[in-house]
Amino acid sequence: MSNSRILEISVGIFVAVGVAALLVLAVNVSNVSGFSAGKQYTVTANFDNVSGLKARSAVAIAGVTVGRVVSITVDPMTFEAVVEMTIDSSFNEVPVDSSVGIYTAGLLGEKYVGIEPGGAPDFLEEGGVIRLTQSSIVLEKLISQFLFSQSDNDE
Amino acid sequence: MSEADNNLVRIRNLHFSRGHSKIFNGIDIDIPKGKITAIMGPSGTGKTTLLKLIGGQLKPQKGTIHFHGENIPAMKTKKLYEVRKKMGMLFQSGALLTDMSVFDNIAFPMREHTELPEVMIRDMVLMKLQAVGLRGARDLNPSQLSGGMARRVALARAIALDPEMILYDEPFTGQDPISMGVLVQLIRSMNDALELTSVIVSHDIQETLAIADKIYIISQGKIVGHGDPQEMNQSDSPWINQFVHGEADGPVPFHYPARSYKDDMLAGQ
Amino acid sequence: MFDWFAQFGNKTIEFFARLGKEVLLFIQTVLAFVPLLLRPALIVQQLFSIGVRSMLLIIVSGFFVGMVLGLQGYNTLVDFGAEESLGVVVALSLVRELGPVVTALLFAGRAGSALTAEIGLMKATEQLSGLEMMAVNPVERILAPRLLAGIISMPLLAAMFSAVGIFGGYLVGVDLLGVDEGAYWSQMQAKVDFDQDIVNGVIKSVVFGIVTTWIAVYEGYTCVPTSEGVSGATTRTVVYSALVVLGLDFLLTALMLE
């Protein structure tokens, strides 16, 4: 009997370690824990250009991640990019006149959505829309603008 | 009682070939209930194959094998497994499961096929082991057993489910005189005490003649003779004579078929 | 000329017959999983000899592979000043590719060859015949529990391999080469996606589990019951498993990347 007991215990340990390893991979290594567990609300914002932003990119206030980009679509009428994002419910007092912009973490880093809080007494709610947006900076455009202004100065 | 009722197994016009070599070419065998029937013949005549055909592990190309009036080759897998519970087979090597003890080997068929409580299985296993005289060896592993002991354990396992028939595949081969004697006595007494039907496949003439009630001799795919041991001993058939008396040359030639000796020797030059 | 055609035709028919036989046997084995669930003791026993006995090998190998990844990754990334991304490199290589693939290859060598040899020897010593004559179907009693245990074990072993490997990469990268600890983990968490990477890795290892265990079990069950037959079957198990795992890995990766 003791023999089969050892067998059962070791198989139990084997399965437990395997499942634990899977959990470590899910929680510690990937971003599954993110914000999917807690309550959250969804807001949208329209941008002229979101170049470089992806689904699952971070949404941050003052550099602290408070949510994730859920989806990016194109409005067929206005040809603007519609960015849908979820924000954790603990940050439910974001003023409605806040502005959003697309920034880069470091020179070559990931794009993320930054929220600059406004001063209105009303707060964003589920399904809310952020009106004030600043688009992603496209490096090529910036460089060509810079070169253009330089050549203007030369004359 | 008519003769048909007396036979547990009836084989008719059995043909079996493996690849291009014909092993059985239309043989008829009757195995009477409650008796020991021996099937004998030189090595390589497919005696073990015959047991596998009776057990349904192989299917013949032609012919019937009736067990209790039902044709084994025509059975569906499920039915076949039901029928096999009524048979026990003693393999030449014993075929004990090497990853369990002697006790568990004998308990194995009971645990697989019955819902008996473990206490009862224990009692039954000890009874079977007592019958083959190895109750003291129950905790050994198959690898610790001698060939003779392994065969006795296998015999205990073959009778675990109280079958109606036991098939013995070369039970005497490679045994020392003492364990040979033990096996001969065991087979005879098991057969009589448990009212079993036994089929022995063997080429050990003296031992087989000593316990068999009926003997069939196979050679080259055919039955060359059958009868009780006395008839065999006194037969004037050259086949039977050669086999029973162990003569080197006769109808079964000493030489494997080849072209003439002279041609072969000259071909090298 | 006709001879050649006849031979070719024969070979083709033979091939399809073998394929059909193998598929039928596979279906029979999988169908036997259902009654097997009533007898968990049989599965536990096989989980022990297949899973538990491979565990140490997998963990040690995973650790070393992770350390090598840490070292190699660092040396490449540091040229671009991107050594902060070491965690991403180590984790993605392990979770997507090396975890499932190397585990499957090691598994074929450790558990697969042992399975083939075990079943082959059972055949050679008439144990399988013996089971049949005891009215016990060897497909249900021998093949099915082993296949199921292999399918359960493989994703668990692959997860262990990856987890230990990421820790090995951490030891080398952070403790030895001085990559920032926060960057190692946070970049990893930002870039490794649960659905895209972890789940796909698990799917791969389940597929590899089915394939390698089946090859092992099938080769053992159909081997020529002699000592050469068993040793040949064992070799084939390892060779076929390796080829099929690497080939399937390419196919699965291509499918998963869409």
PDB file of N, CA, C and O in Angstrom, chain C residues 97-141:
ATOM      1  N   GLU C  97       8.499  28.688 -28.671  1.00  0.00           N
ATOM      2  CA  GLU C  97       9.195  27.661 -29.445  1.00  0.00           C
ATOM      3  C   GLU C  97       9.915  26.621 -28.601  1.00  0.00           C
ATOM      4  O   GLU C  97       9.589  25.454 -28.614  1.00  0.00           O
ATOM      5  N   LEU C  98      10.935  27.095 -27.880  1.00  0.00           N
ATOM      6  CA  LEU C  98      11.839  26.131 -27.257  1.00  0.00           C
ATOM      7  C   LEU C  98      11.141  25.295 -26.199  1.00  0.00           C
ATOM      8  O   LEU C  98      11.416  24.108 -26.078  1.00  0.00           O
ATOM      9  N   GLY C  99      10.240  25.895 -25.443  1.00  0.00           N
ATOM     10  CA  GLY C  99       9.525  25.130 -24.412  1.00  0.00           C
ATOM     11  C   GLY C  99       8.851  23.907 -25.007  1.00  0.00           C
ATOM     12  O   GLY C  99       9.232  22.772 -24.706  1.00  0.00           O
ATOM     13  N   PRO C 100       7.867  24.112 -25.901  1.00  0.00           N
ATOM     14  CA  PRO C 100       7.193  22.947 -26.474  1.00  0.00           C
ATOM     15  C   PRO C 100       8.130  22.026 -27.265  1.00  0.00           C
ATOM     16  O   PRO C 100       8.063  20.805 -27.110  1.00  0.00           O
ATOM     17  N   VAL C 101       9.004  22.600 -28.096  1.00  0.00           N
ATOM     18  CA  VAL C 101       9.795  21.751 -28.999  1.00  0.00           C
ATOM     19  C   VAL C 101      10.850  20.959 -28.245  1.00  0.00           C
ATOM     20  O   VAL C 101      10.937  19.734 -28.376  1.00  0.00           O
ATOM     21  N   VAL C 102      11.675  21.651 -27.438  1.00  0.00           N
ATOM     22  CA  VAL C 102      12.744  20.920 -26.749  1.00  0.00           C
ATOM     23  C   VAL C 102      12.155  19.917 -25.765  1.00  0.00           C
ATOM     24  O   VAL C 102      12.650  18.792 -25.638  1.00  0.00           O
ATOM     25  N   THR C 103      11.066  20.298 -25.093  1.00  0.00           N
ATOM     26  CA  THR C 103      10.427  19.347 -24.186  1.00  0.00           C
ATOM     27  C   THR C 103       9.983  18.101 -24.954  1.00  0.00           C
ATOM     28  O   THR C 103      10.190  16.984 -24.496  1.00  0.00           O
ATOM     29  N   ALA C 104       9.386  18.307 -26.138  1.00  0.00           N
ATOM     30  CA  ALA C 104       8.922  17.153 -26.918  1.00  0.00           C
ATOM     31  C   ALA C 104      10.094  16.272 -27.337  1.00  0.00           C
ATOM     32  O   ALA C 104      10.010  15.045 -27.283  1.00  0.00           O
ATOM     33  N   LEU C 105      11.201  16.902 -27.727  1.00  0.00           N
ATOM     34  CA  LEU C 105      12.360  16.107 -28.155  1.00  0.00           C
ATOM     35  C   LEU C 105      12.933  15.314 -26.974  1.00  0.00           C
ATOM     36  O   LEU C 105      13.240  14.126 -27.100  1.00  0.00           O
ATOM     37  N   LEU C 106      13.064  15.981 -25.836  1.00  0.00           N
ATOM     38  CA  LEU C 106      13.575  15.285 -24.653  1.00  0.00           C
ATOM     39  C   LEU C 106      12.607  14.187 -24.218  1.00  0.00           C
ATOM     40  O   LEU C 106      13.006  13.087 -23.837  1.00  0.00           O
ATOM     41  N   PHE C 107      11.317  14.508 -24.311  1.00  0.00           N
ATOM     42  CA  PHE C 107      10.280  13.555 -23.919  1.00  0.00           C
ATOM     43  C   PHE C 107      10.358  12.292 -24.784  1.00  0.00           C
ATOM     44  O   PHE C 107      10.258  11.177 -24.284  1.00  0.00           O
ATOM     45  N   ALA C 108      10.571  12.502 -26.096  1.00  0.00           N
ATOM     46  CA  ALA C 108      10.671  11.345 -26.993  1.00  0.00           C
ATOM     47  C   ALA C 108      11.859  10.478 -26.601  1.00  0.00           C
ATOM     48  O   ALA C 108      11.786   9.254 -26.620  1.00  0.00           O
ATOM     49  N   GLY C 109      12.957  11.128 -26.230  1.00  0.00           N
ATOM     50  CA  GLY C 109      14.140  10.365 -25.848  1.00  0.00           C
ATOM     51  C   GLY C 109      13.981   9.678 -24.509  1.00  0.00           C
ATOM     52  O   GLY C 109      14.430   8.548 -24.321  1.00  0.00           O
ATOM     53  N   ARG C 110      13.328  10.356 -23.578  1.00  0.00           N
ATOM     54  CA  ARG C 110      13.220   9.802 -22.225  1.00  0.00           C
ATOM     55  C   ARG C 110      12.036   8.847 -22.108  1.00  0.00           C
ATOM     56  O   ARG C 110      12.200   7.656 -21.888  1.00  0.00           O
ATOM     57  N   ALA C 111      10.836   9.388 -22.285  1.00  0.00           N
ATOM     58  CA  ALA C 111       9.631   8.592 -22.039  1.00  0.00           C
ATOM     59  C   ALA C 111       9.234   7.776 -23.272  1.00  0.00           C
ATOM     60  O   ALA C 111       8.833   6.627 -23.156  1.00  0.00           O
ATOM     61  N   GLY C 112       9.386   8.376 -24.474  1.00  0.00           N
ATOM     62  CA  GLY C 112       8.955   7.691 -25.691  1.00  0.00           C
ATOM     63  C   GLY C 112       9.695   6.392 -25.919  1.00  0.00           C
ATOM     64  O   GLY C 112       9.096   5.348 -26.131  1.00  0.00           O
ATOM     65  N   SER C 113      11.031   6.457 -25.832  1.00  0.00           N
ATOM     66  CA  SER C 113      11.806   5.239 -26.083  1.00  0.00           C
ATOM     67  C   SER C 113      11.487   4.196 -25.022  1.00  0.00           C
ATOM     68  O   SER C 113      11.390   3.005 -25.329  1.00  0.00           O
ATOM     69  N   ALA C 114      11.302   4.637 -23.774  1.00  0.00           N
ATOM     70  CA  ALA C 114      10.984   3.680 -22.709  1.00  0.00           C
ATOM     71  C   ALA C 114       9.634   3.018 -22.963  1.00  0.00           C
ATOM     72  O   ALA C 114       9.479   1.810 -22.758  1.00  0.00           O
ATOM     73  N   LEU C 115       8.670   3.810 -23.451  1.00  0.00           N
ATOM     74  CA  LEU C 115       7.348   3.251 -23.750  1.00  0.00           C
ATOM     75  C   LEU C 115       7.434   2.192 -24.838  1.00  0.00           C
ATOM     76  O   LEU C 115       6.861   1.111 -24.725  1.00  0.00           O
ATOM     77  N   THR C 116       8.154   2.531 -25.916  1.00  0.00           N
ATOM     78  CA  THR C 116       8.286   1.573 -27.017  1.00  0.00           C
ATOM     79  C   THR C 116       8.932   0.288 -26.534  1.00  0.00           C
ATOM     80  O   THR C 116       8.455  -0.812 -26.822  1.00  0.00           O
ATOM     81  N   ALA C 117      10.022   0.440 -25.771  1.00  0.00           N
ATOM     82  CA  ALA C 117      10.726  -0.751 -25.303  1.00  0.00           C
ATOM     83  C   ALA C 117       9.824  -1.568 -24.384  1.00  0.00           C
ATOM     84  O   ALA C 117       9.776  -2.801 -24.489  1.00  0.00           O
ATOM     85  N   GLU C 118       9.081  -0.881 -23.518  1.00  0.00           N
ATOM     86  CA  GLU C 118       8.225  -1.604 -22.576  1.00  0.00           C
ATOM     87  C   GLU C 118       7.151  -2.406 -23.312  1.00  0.00           C
ATOM     88  O   GLU C 118       6.985  -3.605 -23.090  1.00  0.00           O
ATOM     89  N   ILE C 119       6.450  -1.719 -24.222  1.00  0.00           N
ATOM     90  CA  ILE C 119       5.359  -2.400 -24.927  1.00  0.00           C
ATOM     91  C   ILE C 119       5.918  -3.469 -25.855  1.00  0.00           C
ATOM     92  O   ILE C 119       5.372  -4.563 -25.964  1.00  0.00           O
ATOM     93  N   GLY C 120       7.059  -3.153 -26.510  1.00  0.00           N
ATOM     94  CA  GLY C 120       7.680  -4.136 -27.398  1.00  0.00           C
ATOM     95  C   GLY C 120       8.078  -5.398 -26.646  1.00  0.00           C
ATOM     96  O   GLY C 120       7.858  -6.511 -27.113  1.00  0.00           O
ATOM     97  N   LEU C 121       8.660  -5.208 -25.455  1.00  0.00           N
ATOM     98  CA  LEU C 121       9.055  -6.382 -24.677  1.00  0.00           C
ATOM     99  C   LEU C 121       7.837  -7.147 -24.178  1.00  0.00           C
ATOM    100  O   LEU C 121       7.863  -8.372 -24.098  1.00  0.00           O
ATOM    101  N   MET C 122       6.771  -6.420 -23.857  1.00  0.00           N
ATOM    102  CA  MET C 122       5.543  -7.119 -23.454  1.00  0.00           C
ATOM    103  C   MET C 122       5.045  -7.988 -24.601  1.00  0.00           C
ATOM    104  O   MET C 122       4.525  -9.076 -24.388  1.00  0.00           O
ATOM    105  N   LYS C 123       5.227  -7.480 -25.823  1.00  0.00           N
ATOM    106  CA  LYS C 123       4.806  -8.261 -26.981  1.00  0.00           C
ATOM    107  C   LYS C 123       5.725  -9.469 -27.150  1.00  0.00           C
ATOM    108  O   LYS C 123       5.263 -10.579 -27.357  1.00  0.00           O
ATOM    109  N   ALA C 124       7.050  -9.218 -27.033  1.00  0.00           N
ATOM    110  CA  ALA C 124       8.012 -10.295 -27.247  1.00  0.00           C
ATOM    111  C   ALA C 124       7.861 -11.398 -26.208  1.00  0.00           C
ATOM    112  O   ALA C 124       8.113 -12.559 -26.497  1.00  0.00           O
ATOM    113  N   THR C 125       7.472 -11.047 -24.995  1.00  0.00           N
ATOM    114  CA  THR C 125       7.327 -12.073 -23.953  1.00  0.00           C
ATOM    115  C   THR C 125       5.894 -12.560 -23.832  1.00  0.00           C
ATOM    116  O   THR C 125       5.495 -13.094 -22.808  1.00  0.00           O
ATOM    117  N   GLU C 126       5.111 -12.343 -24.883  1.00  0.00           N
ATOM    118  CA  GLU C 126       3.742 -12.864 -24.976  1.00  0.00           C
ATOM    119  C   GLU C 126       2.793 -12.263 -23.954  1.00  0.00           C
ATOM    120  O   GLU C 126       1.699 -12.760 -23.741  1.00  0.00           O
ATOM    121  N   GLN C 127       3.213 -11.168 -23.278  1.00  0.00           N
ATOM    122  CA  GLN C 127       2.308 -10.591 -22.272  1.00  0.00           C
ATOM    123  C   GLN C 127       1.062  -9.997 -22.920  1.00  0.00           C
ATOM    124  O   GLN C 127      -0.030 -10.053 -22.355  1.00  0.00           O
ATOM    125  N   LEU C 128       1.244  -9.410 -24.123  1.00  0.00           N
ATOM    126  CA  LEU C 128       0.071  -8.835 -24.799  1.00  0.00           C
ATOM    127  C   LEU C 128      -0.896  -9.935 -25.225  1.00  0.00           C
ATOM    128  O   LEU C 128      -2.102  -9.830 -25.028  1.00  0.00           O
ATOM    129  N   SER C 129      -0.330 -11.028 -25.773  1.00  0.00           N
ATOM    130  CA  SER C 129      -1.157 -12.184 -26.111  1.00  0.00           C
ATOM    131  C   SER C 129      -1.850 -12.707 -24.869  1.00  0.00           C
ATOM    132  O   SER C 129      -3.028 -13.071 -24.897  1.00  0.00           O
ATOM    133  N   GLY C 130      -1.075 -12.763 -23.786  1.00  0.00           N
ATOM    134  CA  GLY C 130      -1.615 -13.254 -22.527  1.00  0.00           C
ATOM    135  C   GLY C 130      -2.806 -12.434 -22.075  1.00  0.00           C
ATOM    136  O   GLY C 130      -3.823 -12.972 -21.639  1.00  0.00           O
ATOM    137  N   LEU C 131      -2.682 -11.109 -22.215  1.00  0.00           N
ATOM    138  CA  LEU C 131      -3.803 -10.235 -21.843  1.00  0.00           C
ATOM    139  C   LEU C 131      -5.024 -10.551 -22.690  1.00  0.00           C
ATOM    140  O   LEU C 131      -6.134 -10.680 -22.180  1.00  0.00           O
ATOM    141  N   GLU C 132      -4.792 -10.693 -24.001  1.00  0.00           N
ATOM    142  CA  GLU C 132      -5.926 -10.982 -24.881  1.00  0.00           C
ATOM    143  C   GLU C 132      -6.616 -12.269 -24.457  1.00  0.00           C
ATOM    144  O   GLU C 132      -7.837 -12.344 -24.433  1.00  0.00           O
ATOM    145  N   MET C 133      -5.805 -13.283 -24.110  1.00  0.00           N
ATOM    146  CA  MET C 133      -6.405 -14.554 -23.732  1.00  0.00           C
ATOM    147  C   MET C 133      -7.077 -14.475 -22.367  1.00  0.00           C
ATOM    148  O   MET C 133      -7.913 -15.292 -22.046  1.00  0.00           O
ATOM    149  N   MET C 134      -6.695 -13.474 -21.554  1.00  0.00           N
ATOM    150  CA  MET C 134      -7.417 -13.265 -20.298  1.00  0.00           C
ATOM    151  C   MET C 134      -8.621 -12.348 -20.531  1.00  0.00           C
ATOM    152  O   MET C 134      -9.179 -11.803 -19.581  1.00  0.00           O
ATOM    153  N   ALA C 135      -8.967 -12.169 -21.804  1.00  0.00           N
ATOM    154  CA  ALA C 135     -10.115 -11.334 -22.174  1.00  0.00           C
ATOM    155  C   ALA C 135      -9.918  -9.884 -21.754  1.00  0.00           C
ATOM    156  O   ALA C 135     -10.871  -9.188 -21.430  1.00  0.00           O
ATOM    157  N   VAL C 136      -8.661  -9.455 -21.702  1.00  0.00           N
ATOM    158  CA  VAL C 136      -8.372  -8.053 -21.420  1.00  0.00           C
ATOM    159  C   VAL C 136      -7.804  -7.456 -22.695  1.00  0.00           C
ATOM    160  O   VAL C 136      -6.814  -7.967 -23.227  1.00  0.00           O
ATOM    161  N   ASN C 137      -8.450  -6.411 -23.197  1.00  0.00           N
ATOM    162  CA  ASN C 137      -8.009  -5.832 -24.459  1.00  0.00           C
ATOM    163  C   ASN C 137      -6.766  -4.968 -24.246  1.00  0.00           C
ATOM    164  O   ASN C 137      -6.828  -3.980 -23.522  1.00  0.00           O
ATOM    165  N   PRO C 138      -5.629  -5.350 -24.843  1.00  0.00           N
ATOM    166  CA  PRO C 138      -4.407  -4.572 -24.601  1.00  0.00           C
ATOM    167  C   PRO C 138      -4.510  -3.132 -25.086  1.00  0.00           C
ATOM    168  O   PRO C 138      -3.820  -2.258 -24.552  1.00  0.00           O
ATOM    169  N   VAL C 139      -5.367  -2.878 -26.071  1.00  0.00           N
ATOM    170  CA  VAL C 139      -5.526  -1.488 -26.518  1.00  0.00           C
ATOM    171  C   VAL C 139      -6.102  -0.644 -25.379  1.00  0.00           C
ATOM    172  O   VAL C 139      -5.646   0.464 -25.108  1.00  0.00           O
ATOM    173  N   GLU C 140      -7.084  -1.215 -24.680  1.00  0.00           N
ATOM    174  CA  GLU C 140      -7.697  -0.467 -23.582  1.00  0.00           C
ATOM    175  C   GLU C 140      -6.817  -0.453 -22.335  1.00  0.00           C
ATOM    176  O   GLU C 140      -6.739   0.553 -21.637  1.00  0.00           O
ATOM    177  N   ARG C 141      -6.155  -1.575 -22.073  1.00  0.00           N
ATOM    178  CA  ARG C 141      -5.459  -1.709 -20.801  1.00  0.00           C
ATOM    179  C   ARG C 141      -4.033  -1.164 -20.871  1.00  0.00           C
ATOM    180  O   ARG C 141      -3.516  -0.641 -19.895  1.00  0.00           O
TER     181      ARG C 141
END
